[in-house]
Amino acid sequence: MDQIVSLCRRRGFVFPSSEIYGGLGSTYDYGHYGVLLKNNIKARWFEAMILERDDIVALDSAVILHPRVWEASGHVEGFTDPLVDCRTCKLRFRADKLEDSQCGRKPSKHPGGTPECDLTEPRQFNLMFETTVGPVKEAGAKAYLRPETAQGIFINFKNVSQLARRRPPFGIAQIGKSFRNEITPGNFLFRVREFEQMEMEFFVPPADAERWYRYWIDERLGWYLRYGLRRSRLRVREHGPEERSHYSQGTSDIEYLYPIGWSELEGVANRGDFDLTRHSEFSTTKLEYVGPDGERYVPYVIEPAVSLERIIVALLVDAYDEEVVGERERTVLRFHPQVAPVTAAILPLIAKDDSMVAKARSLHEELRRRQSVEYDDNGAIGRRYRRQDEIGTPWAFTIDEQTLADDTVTVRDRDSLAQERLPIGGVRAWLDDALEREWRTPKGD
Ligand code: ATP
């Protein structure tokens, strides 16, 4: 994890936030490549969830909702973690995660593991961030920053099912920020207080819920494999009844083998009719499906939910590689080409050669309209390749003396390091084809 954190910082993917003020623990800002990576992940999710299907529509709901939403959902009452304080080191811990935490005085021990540790009794701590709507704090209405995007979807069930003329099975998907006042954030982006969720609520006839639950576990697992995560680092873990949330009829975690061990990447839950029933009660608006021949029922909901942050950490861990090539070490991020922040680099071999620069610039102009490409003429060619390897650029096109003679360029493959020549006029089509090819990580299964 340390190597990944340091690479992310060095190459401008992710910075600790508020750094010039000393930082705000476990809060991060995304730099240029981090933003490009995030955009690609969101685009691949949006394709798989919406563009490639006929049964799911998009939504973008507000962050601050009516406070009653969170009463109906059970968050005001039950969205809590048990918290203990240590009177000795003054740190706070999640009572159910003491085994994953370090004692403030002796980091090799867990809290409570030394004679000096003096832990309080656990008390329940609500993870929702509170805020006030209105100009006067005292008179304003208490509200919350959403801790999940799902509730914004449930409260729009009626709008969407009527206006989009949908009948179950159909889904509503959204991407947006969620906020949780986590007691013990950490492990880089894995557990943060502000994160971007990608959630989809799939409404189905109750009798079909189990089948759709299994279907969505397989679909989501398939998505991770499609974008190159290694099979051996992914597993599905079904929750036992005692572990499930209050709303759940069945939950499975798609887990990834992070450096901290197997941990939840994405959750897939069968939420039953809990949410629509509760919002019907609390809002007095009936949220149900009424068929053309009078048939009516409250649909069950299957929900795949994940954060971009957990996907980013999994992709980085899976992609990170070091190898020695020609007695020199290189660090490379072996990203799937469709998630890599930069698809191709355009490199004139000699930055001072005007003709090479002109050809390289014109290729860059042609490609940048369709792809994320980067022009770079700064430094020795070997160093430029290394830079692109470190940000995970799958291909580099180099313009050299021969280009000036016969209008061909070399393309270098990030993973195999193979080089081939192709006509400069064919680069665009070559890149389109290469992006569509099936990709498997050279790191094996
Ligand atoms: P955990 O048990 O790890 O706290 P959770 O079961 O509370 O997670 P859910 O409420 O199911 O998580 O949230 C759905 C998804 O949102 C998770 O699978 C994860 O990808 C993501 N997520 C939840 N909390 C965080 C967080 N603090 N930081 C980053 N991502 C998060």
Coordinates of C-alpha atoms and ligand atoms in Angstrom, one line a residue:
M1 CA 0.0 0.0 0.0
D2 CA 2.9 2.4 0.8
Q3 CA 4.3 2.0 -2.7
I4 CA 0.9 2.8 -4.2
V5 CA 0.3 5.8 -2.0
S6 CA 3.7 7.1 -2.9
L7 CA 3.3 6.5 -6.7
C8 CA -0.1 8.2 -6.6
R9 CA 1.4 11.2 -5.0
R10 CA 4.5 11.3 -7.2
R11 CA 2.5 11.1 -10.4
G12 CA -0.3 13.3 -9.3
F13 CA -3.2 10.9 -9.0
V14 CA -4.1 11.6 -5.4
F15 CA -2.8 14.1 -2.9
P16 CA -3.5 14.4 0.9
S17 CA -6.1 17.1 1.2
S18 CA -5.5 20.5 2.8
E19 CA -1.8 19.7 2.8
I20 CA -0.7 23.3 3.2
Y21 CA -2.7 23.5 6.4
G22 CA -1.2 20.4 7.8
G23 CA -3.6 18.0 6.2
L24 CA -7.0 16.7 7.3
G25 CA -6.6 13.0 8.2
S26 CA -7.8 10.5 5.6
T27 CA -9.1 13.1 3.2
Y28 CA -7.8 13.2 -0.3
D29 CA -7.8 15.4 -3.4
Y30 CA -7.6 13.9 -6.9
G31 CA -5.0 15.3 -9.4
H32 CA -5.2 15.2 -13.2
Y33 CA -4.5 11.5 -13.7
G34 CA -6.7 10.6 -10.7
V35 CA -9.6 12.5 -12.3
L36 CA -9.0 10.8 -15.7
L37 CA -9.0 7.4 -14.0
K38 CA -12.2 8.2 -12.1
N39 CA -13.9 9.4 -15.2
N40 CA -13.0 6.2 -17.0
I41 CA -14.2 4.0 -14.2
K42 CA -17.5 5.9 -14.1
A43 CA -17.9 5.7 -17.9
R44 CA -17.3 1.9 -17.9
W45 CA -19.9 1.5 -15.1
F46 CA -22.4 3.7 -16.9
E47 CA -21.9 1.7 -20.1
A48 CA -22.4 -1.6 -18.3
M49 CA -25.4 -0.4 -16.2
I50 CA -27.2 1.9 -18.7
L51 CA -25.9 2.2 -22.2
E52 CA -25.6 -1.5 -22.9
R53 CA -29.0 -2.3 -21.4
D54 CA -32.6 -1.5 -22.0
D55 CA -33.9 -2.0 -18.4
I56 CA -32.0 0.7 -16.3
V57 CA -32.3 4.4 -16.4
A58 CA -30.1 7.1 -14.8
L59 CA -30.8 9.5 -12.0
D60 CA -28.9 12.3 -10.2
S61 CA -30.6 13.1 -6.9
A62 CA -29.7 15.8 -4.3
V63 CA -27.1 15.3 -1.6
I64 CA -29.3 17.0 1.1
L65 CA -32.7 15.4 1.2
H66 CA -35.7 16.0 3.5
P67 CA -34.7 14.8 7.0
R68 CA -37.6 12.5 7.2
V69 CA -36.0 10.4 4.4
W70 CA -33.4 9.3 6.9
E71 CA -35.9 8.5 9.5
A72 CA -37.8 6.3 7.1
S73 CA -34.7 4.6 5.9
G74 CA -33.6 3.7 9.4
H75 CA -30.4 5.8 9.3
V76 CA -31.3 8.2 12.1
E77 CA -32.0 5.4 14.5
G78 CA -29.7 2.7 13.3
F79 CA -26.8 4.0 11.1
T80 CA -24.4 3.7 14.0
D81 CA -21.1 2.1 14.8
P82 CA -20.1 1.2 18.4
L83 CA -17.3 3.5 19.5
V84 CA -14.9 3.2 22.4
D85 CA -12.4 5.9 23.7
C86 CA -9.1 5.1 25.2
R87 CA -8.6 7.3 28.3
T88 CA -4.9 6.8 28.1
C89 CA -4.0 7.6 24.5
K90 CA -7.2 9.7 23.8
L91 CA -7.8 7.8 20.6
R92 CA -11.2 6.5 19.4
F93 CA -11.8 3.1 17.9
R94 CA -14.6 1.1 16.5
A95 CA -15.4 -1.5 19.2
D96 CA -16.1 -4.1 16.5
K97 CA -12.8 -3.5 14.7
L98 CA -10.3 -3.5 17.6
E99 CA -8.4 -6.3 16.0
D100 CA -7.8 -4.1 12.9
S101 CA -6.7 -1.1 14.9
Q102 CA -3.4 -0.1 16.5
C103 CA -2.9 0.9 20.1
G104 CA -2.0 4.6 20.3
R105 CA 1.0 4.0 22.6
K106 CA 2.2 0.6 21.3
P107 CA 1.3 0.2 17.6
S108 CA 2.3 -3.5 17.6
K109 CA -0.7 -4.1 20.0
H110 CA -4.4 -3.7 19.5
P111 CA -6.4 -1.3 21.6
G112 CA -7.0 -2.9 25.0
G113 CA -4.0 -5.1 24.5
T114 CA -1.7 -3.4 27.0
P115 CA -2.0 -2.9 30.7
E116 CA -2.0 0.9 30.2
C117 CA -5.0 0.8 27.8
D118 CA -8.2 2.1 29.5
L119 CA -11.1 1.7 27.1
T120 CA -14.6 3.2 27.8
E121 CA -17.7 1.1 27.4
P122 CA -18.9 1.1 23.8
R123 CA -21.5 3.7 22.8
Q124 CA -23.4 4.1 19.6
F125 CA -22.2 6.8 17.3
N126 CA -24.3 7.9 14.3
L127 CA -22.2 8.2 11.1
M128 CA -24.3 10.8 9.4
F129 CA -22.9 14.3 9.0
E130 CA -25.4 16.9 10.3
T131 CA -25.9 20.3 8.8
T132 CA -28.4 23.1 9.0
V133 CA -30.6 24.3 6.2
G134 CA -31.4 28.0 6.4
P135 CA -29.4 31.1 7.4
V136 CA -29.9 31.0 11.1
K137 CA -28.3 27.9 12.8
E138 CA -30.7 27.8 15.8
A139 CA -33.9 28.4 13.8
G140 CA -32.8 26.3 10.7
A141 CA -33.8 22.8 10.0
K142 CA -31.5 20.0 10.9
A143 CA -30.5 18.0 7.8
Y144 CA -27.9 15.4 6.8
L145 CA -25.4 14.9 4.1
R146 CA -26.5 11.7 2.5
P147 CA -24.6 8.6 3.7
E148 CA -25.7 6.6 0.6
T149 CA -27.1 7.5 -2.8
A150 CA -29.8 4.7 -2.7
Q151 CA -32.4 6.7 -0.8
G152 CA -32.5 9.4 -3.5
I153 CA -33.5 6.6 -5.8
F154 CA -36.2 5.2 -3.7
I155 CA -37.9 8.5 -3.2
N156 CA -38.0 9.0 -6.9
F157 CA -39.5 5.6 -7.6
K158 CA -42.9 7.0 -8.5
N159 CA -41.5 9.7 -10.8
V160 CA -39.3 7.4 -12.7
S161 CA -41.6 4.4 -13.0
Q162 CA -44.4 6.7 -14.3
L163 CA -42.4 9.0 -16.5
A164 CA -40.0 6.5 -17.9
R165 CA -43.0 4.1 -18.3
R166 CA -41.1 1.2 -16.6
R167 CA -42.4 -2.0 -15.1
P168 CA -40.4 -4.4 -13.0
P169 CA -37.9 -5.7 -13.6
F170 CA -36.2 -2.3 -14.1
G171 CA -33.5 -0.4 -12.4
I172 CA -32.4 3.2 -11.5
A173 CA -28.7 3.9 -11.3
Q174 CA -26.8 6.9 -10.0
I175 CA -23.3 8.1 -9.3
G176 CA -22.6 10.7 -6.6
K177 CA -20.9 11.7 -3.4
S178 CA -21.8 10.2 -0.1
F179 CA -20.6 11.2 3.4
R180 CA -20.0 9.1 6.5
N181 CA -18.4 10.3 9.7
E182 CA -16.3 7.1 9.9
I183 CA -14.7 6.6 13.3
T184 CA -11.6 4.9 12.0
P185 CA -11.0 6.0 8.4
G186 CA -7.8 4.8 6.8
N187 CA -5.9 2.5 4.5
F188 CA -5.6 5.2 1.9
L189 CA -8.8 5.6 0.0
F190 CA -10.3 2.4 1.3
R191 CA -12.2 4.0 4.1
V192 CA -12.8 7.7 3.8
R193 CA -15.4 10.2 5.1
E194 CA -16.3 11.5 1.7
F195 CA -16.6 9.1 -1.3
E196 CA -18.2 8.7 -4.6
Q197 CA -20.7 5.9 -4.8
M198 CA -22.1 4.0 -7.8
E199 CA -25.4 2.4 -6.8
M200 CA -28.1 0.8 -8.8
E201 CA -31.5 -0.2 -7.4
F202 CA -33.2 -2.9 -9.4
F203 CA -36.9 -3.3 -8.8
V204 CA -38.3 -6.8 -9.4
P205 CA -41.5 -8.9 -8.7
P206 CA -41.0 -10.4 -5.2
A207 CA -41.1 -13.9 -6.5
D208 CA -38.1 -13.2 -8.8
A209 CA -35.9 -11.5 -6.2
E210 CA -33.7 -14.4 -5.4
R211 CA -32.9 -15.1 -9.1
W212 CA -32.1 -11.4 -9.7
Y213 CA -29.9 -11.3 -6.6
R214 CA -27.8 -14.1 -8.0
Y215 CA -27.8 -12.5 -11.4
W216 CA -26.4 -9.2 -10.1
I217 CA -23.7 -10.9 -8.1
D218 CA -22.5 -12.7 -11.3
E219 CA -22.9 -9.5 -13.4
R220 CA -20.8 -7.4 -11.1
L221 CA -18.1 -10.0 -10.7
G222 CA -18.0 -10.3 -14.5
W223 CA -17.5 -6.5 -14.7
Y224 CA -14.4 -6.7 -12.5
L225 CA -13.0 -9.5 -14.6
R226 CA -13.8 -7.6 -17.8
Y227 CA -11.7 -4.7 -16.6
G228 CA -8.8 -6.9 -15.8
L229 CA -8.8 -7.6 -12.0
R230 CA -7.3 -11.0 -11.4
R231 CA -9.7 -13.9 -10.7
S232 CA -7.6 -15.2 -7.8
R233 CA -7.9 -11.8 -6.0
L234 CA -11.7 -11.7 -6.2
R235 CA -14.2 -13.7 -4.2
V236 CA -17.9 -13.6 -3.2
R237 CA -18.7 -13.9 0.5
E238 CA -22.3 -14.3 1.6
H239 CA -23.2 -12.7 4.9
G240 CA -24.7 -14.9 7.6
P241 CA -28.1 -13.8 9.0
E242 CA -26.5 -12.1 12.0
E243 CA -24.3 -9.9 9.9
R244 CA -27.0 -8.6 7.6
S245 CA -28.3 -5.0 7.8
H246 CA -31.8 -4.4 9.1
Y247 CA -33.3 -4.1 5.6
S248 CA -31.5 -7.1 4.0
Q249 CA -33.0 -10.5 2.9
G250 CA -29.6 -11.5 1.6
T251 CA -26.2 -9.8 1.1
S252 CA -23.0 -10.8 -0.6
D253 CA -19.8 -8.9 -0.6
I254 CA -17.6 -9.0 -3.7
E255 CA -14.3 -9.0 -1.9
Y256 CA -10.8 -8.1 -3.2
L257 CA -7.5 -9.2 -1.7
Y258 CA -6.3 -5.8 -0.7
P259 CA -2.9 -5.4 1.0
I260 CA -5.0 -5.3 4.3
G261 CA -6.4 -8.7 3.5
W262 CA -9.8 -9.8 1.9
S263 CA -12.1 -6.8 2.2
E264 CA -15.4 -5.6 0.8
L265 CA -15.1 -4.0 -2.6
E266 CA -18.8 -4.1 -3.6
G267 CA -21.9 -5.2 -1.8
V268 CA -24.9 -6.8 -3.5
A269 CA -28.0 -6.9 -1.4
N270 CA -31.6 -8.1 -1.6
R271 CA -33.3 -5.3 0.2
G272 CA -36.7 -6.8 -0.1
D273 CA -39.6 -4.3 0.0
F274 CA -38.2 -2.5 3.1
D275 CA -37.4 0.8 1.5
L276 CA -40.4 1.4 -0.6
T277 CA -42.7 0.2 2.2
R278 CA -41.1 2.6 4.7
H279 CA -41.1 5.6 2.4
S280 CA -44.8 4.8 1.6
E281 CA -45.6 4.9 5.4
F282 CA -43.5 8.0 6.2
S283 CA -44.5 10.1 3.1
T284 CA -48.0 8.7 2.7
T285 CA -47.3 8.4 -1.0
K286 CA -48.0 4.9 -2.2
L287 CA -44.9 3.5 -3.8
E288 CA -45.9 0.3 -5.6
Y289 CA -46.3 -1.1 -9.0
V290 CA -49.8 -1.1 -10.5
G291 CA -50.1 -3.2 -13.7
P292 CA -52.4 -2.4 -16.6
D293 CA -54.9 -5.1 -15.4
G294 CA -55.0 -3.9 -11.8
E295 CA -52.3 -6.2 -10.5
R296 CA -50.4 -4.4 -7.7
Y297 CA -47.4 -5.1 -5.5
V298 CA -44.5 -3.5 -3.8
P299 CA -41.4 -4.5 -5.8
Y300 CA -38.4 -6.1 -4.1
V301 CA -35.0 -4.3 -4.6
I302 CA -31.7 -5.8 -5.6
E303 CA -28.8 -3.4 -5.0
P304 CA -25.2 -3.5 -6.2
A305 CA -23.4 -0.7 -4.4
V306 CA -19.7 0.3 -4.6
S307 CA -17.5 3.3 -4.2
L308 CA -15.1 4.6 -6.8
E309 CA -12.5 4.8 -4.1
R310 CA -12.6 1.0 -3.4
I311 CA -12.4 0.3 -7.1
I312 CA -9.5 2.7 -7.5
V313 CA -7.5 1.0 -4.7
A314 CA -8.3 -2.5 -6.2
L315 CA -7.3 -1.4 -9.7
L316 CA -4.0 0.2 -8.5
V317 CA -3.1 -2.8 -6.4
D318 CA -3.8 -5.2 -9.2
A319 CA -2.0 -3.1 -11.8
Y320 CA 1.1 -2.2 -9.8
D321 CA 4.2 -4.0 -11.0
E322 CA 8.0 -3.7 -10.8
E323 CA 10.4 -5.4 -13.2
V324 CA 14.0 -5.2 -14.4
V325 CA 14.4 -4.5 -18.1
G326 CA 17.9 -4.3 -19.5
E327 CA 19.3 -3.9 -16.0
R328 CA 17.0 -1.0 -15.2
E329 CA 14.1 -1.2 -12.9
R330 CA 10.8 0.0 -14.0
T331 CA 7.5 0.6 -12.2
V332 CA 4.5 0.1 -14.3
L333 CA 0.7 0.3 -13.8
R334 CA -0.8 -2.5 -15.9
F335 CA -4.2 -0.9 -16.2
H336 CA -6.8 -2.2 -18.6
P337 CA -6.5 0.1 -21.7
Q338 CA -10.1 1.3 -21.2
V339 CA -9.5 2.5 -17.7
A340 CA -5.9 3.8 -18.1
P341 CA -5.9 7.6 -17.5
V342 CA -4.0 8.2 -20.7
T343 CA -4.6 5.9 -23.7
A344 CA -1.5 6.9 -25.7
A345 CA 1.5 9.1 -25.5
I346 CA 2.9 10.9 -28.6
L347 CA 6.6 11.4 -28.3
P348 CA 8.9 13.1 -30.8
L349 CA 12.3 11.4 -30.5
I350 CA 14.2 14.7 -30.6
A351 CA 12.5 17.7 -29.1
K352 CA 14.7 20.2 -31.0
D353 CA 13.9 18.8 -34.4
D354 CA 11.1 21.0 -35.8
S355 CA 10.0 18.5 -38.4
M356 CA 9.6 15.8 -35.8
V357 CA 7.8 18.1 -33.5
A358 CA 5.4 19.2 -36.2
K359 CA 4.5 15.6 -37.1
A360 CA 4.1 14.7 -33.5
R361 CA 1.9 17.7 -32.8
S362 CA -0.3 17.0 -35.8
L363 CA -0.8 13.4 -34.7
H364 CA -1.6 14.6 -31.2
E365 CA -4.2 17.0 -32.6
E366 CA -5.8 14.3 -34.6
L367 CA -6.0 11.8 -31.7
R368 CA -7.0 14.1 -28.9
R369 CA -10.4 14.7 -30.3
R370 CA -11.4 11.1 -29.5
Q371 CA -9.0 9.8 -26.9
S372 CA -7.1 10.9 -23.8
V373 CA -3.7 11.3 -25.3
E374 CA -0.6 13.1 -24.1
Y375 CA 2.1 14.9 -26.0
D376 CA 5.5 14.8 -24.3
D377 CA 8.9 16.1 -25.5
N378 CA 10.5 16.6 -22.2
G379 CA 13.7 14.7 -21.5
A380 CA 15.4 11.6 -22.8
I381 CA 13.1 9.1 -24.5
G382 CA 13.8 6.4 -21.9
R383 CA 12.7 8.7 -19.2
R384 CA 9.5 9.6 -21.0
Y385 CA 8.7 5.9 -21.5
R386 CA 9.2 5.3 -17.8
R387 CA 6.9 8.2 -16.9
Q388 CA 4.2 6.8 -19.1
D389 CA 4.7 3.3 -17.6
E390 CA 4.2 4.8 -14.1
I391 CA 0.8 6.3 -15.0
G392 CA -0.2 3.2 -16.9
T393 CA -0.3 4.5 -20.5
P394 CA -0.8 1.3 -22.7
W395 CA 0.8 2.6 -25.9
A396 CA 3.4 5.2 -26.9
F397 CA 3.8 6.4 -30.5
T398 CA 7.3 7.7 -31.3
I399 CA 8.1 10.0 -34.2
D400 CA 11.7 9.6 -35.3
E401 CA 14.0 10.1 -38.3
Q402 CA 12.3 7.3 -40.3
T403 CA 9.0 9.1 -39.8
L404 CA 10.4 12.0 -41.8
A405 CA 11.4 9.7 -44.6
D406 CA 8.4 7.4 -44.9
D407 CA 5.6 8.6 -42.6
T408 CA 5.7 5.6 -40.3
V409 CA 5.8 5.7 -36.5
T410 CA 6.8 3.1 -33.9
V411 CA 4.2 2.0 -31.3
R412 CA 5.5 0.6 -28.1
D413 CA 3.4 -1.7 -26.0
R414 CA 3.6 -1.0 -22.2
D415 CA 3.3 -4.6 -21.1
S416 CA 5.3 -6.6 -23.7
L417 CA 7.6 -3.7 -24.6
A418 CA 7.2 -4.9 -28.2
Q419 CA 7.7 -2.2 -30.9
E420 CA 6.2 -2.2 -34.3
R421 CA 6.0 0.3 -37.1
L422 CA 2.9 1.5 -38.7
P423 CA 1.9 4.3 -41.1
I424 CA 1.1 7.5 -39.3
G425 CA -2.2 7.8 -41.2
G426 CA -3.3 4.4 -39.7
V427 CA -2.6 5.3 -36.1
R428 CA -6.2 6.4 -35.3
A429 CA -7.8 3.2 -36.7
W430 CA -5.0 1.1 -35.0
L431 CA -5.8 2.7 -31.6
D432 CA -9.6 2.2 -32.0
D433 CA -9.0 -1.5 -32.8
A434 CA -6.5 -2.0 -30.0
L435 CA -8.9 -0.5 -27.4
E436 CA -11.6 -3.0 -28.5
R437 CA -9.3 -6.0 -28.2
E438 CA -9.8 -8.3 -25.2
W439 CA -7.1 -7.6 -22.6
R440 CA -5.7 -9.9 -19.9
T441 CA -3.2 -8.7 -17.4
P442 CA 0.3 -10.2 -18.0
K443 CA 0.4 -10.7 -14.2
G444 CA -1.6 -13.9 -14.7
D445 CA -4.8 -15.1 -13.0
Ligands
ATP1 P1 -18.0 -1.3 5.6 O1 -18.5 -2.5 6.2 O2 -16.6 -1.6 4.9 O3 -18.0 -0.1 6.4 P2 -20.5 -1.0 4.4 O4 -21.0 -2.5 4.4 O5 -21.0 -0.1 5.5 O6 -18.9 -1.0 4.3 P3 -22.2 -0.2 2.4 O7 -23.1 0.6 3.2 O8 -22.7 -1.5 1.8 O9 -20.8 -0.4 3.0 O10 -21.7 0.7 1.2 C1 -21.7 0.3 -0.2 C2 -20.3 0.5 -0.8 O11 -19.8 1.8 -0.6 C3 -19.2 -0.4 -0.1 O12 -19.3 -1.7 -0.7 C4 -18.0 0.3 -0.5 O13 -17.6 0.0 -1.8 C5 -18.4 1.8 -0.4 N1 -18.1 2.4 0.9 C6 -18.8 2.3 2.1 N2 -18.2 3.1 3.0 C7 -17.1 3.6 2.5 C8 -16.0 4.5 2.9 N3 -16.0 4.9 4.2 N4 -15.0 4.8 2.1 C9 -15.0 4.3 0.8 N5 -16.0 3.5 0.3 C10 -17.0 3.2 1.1

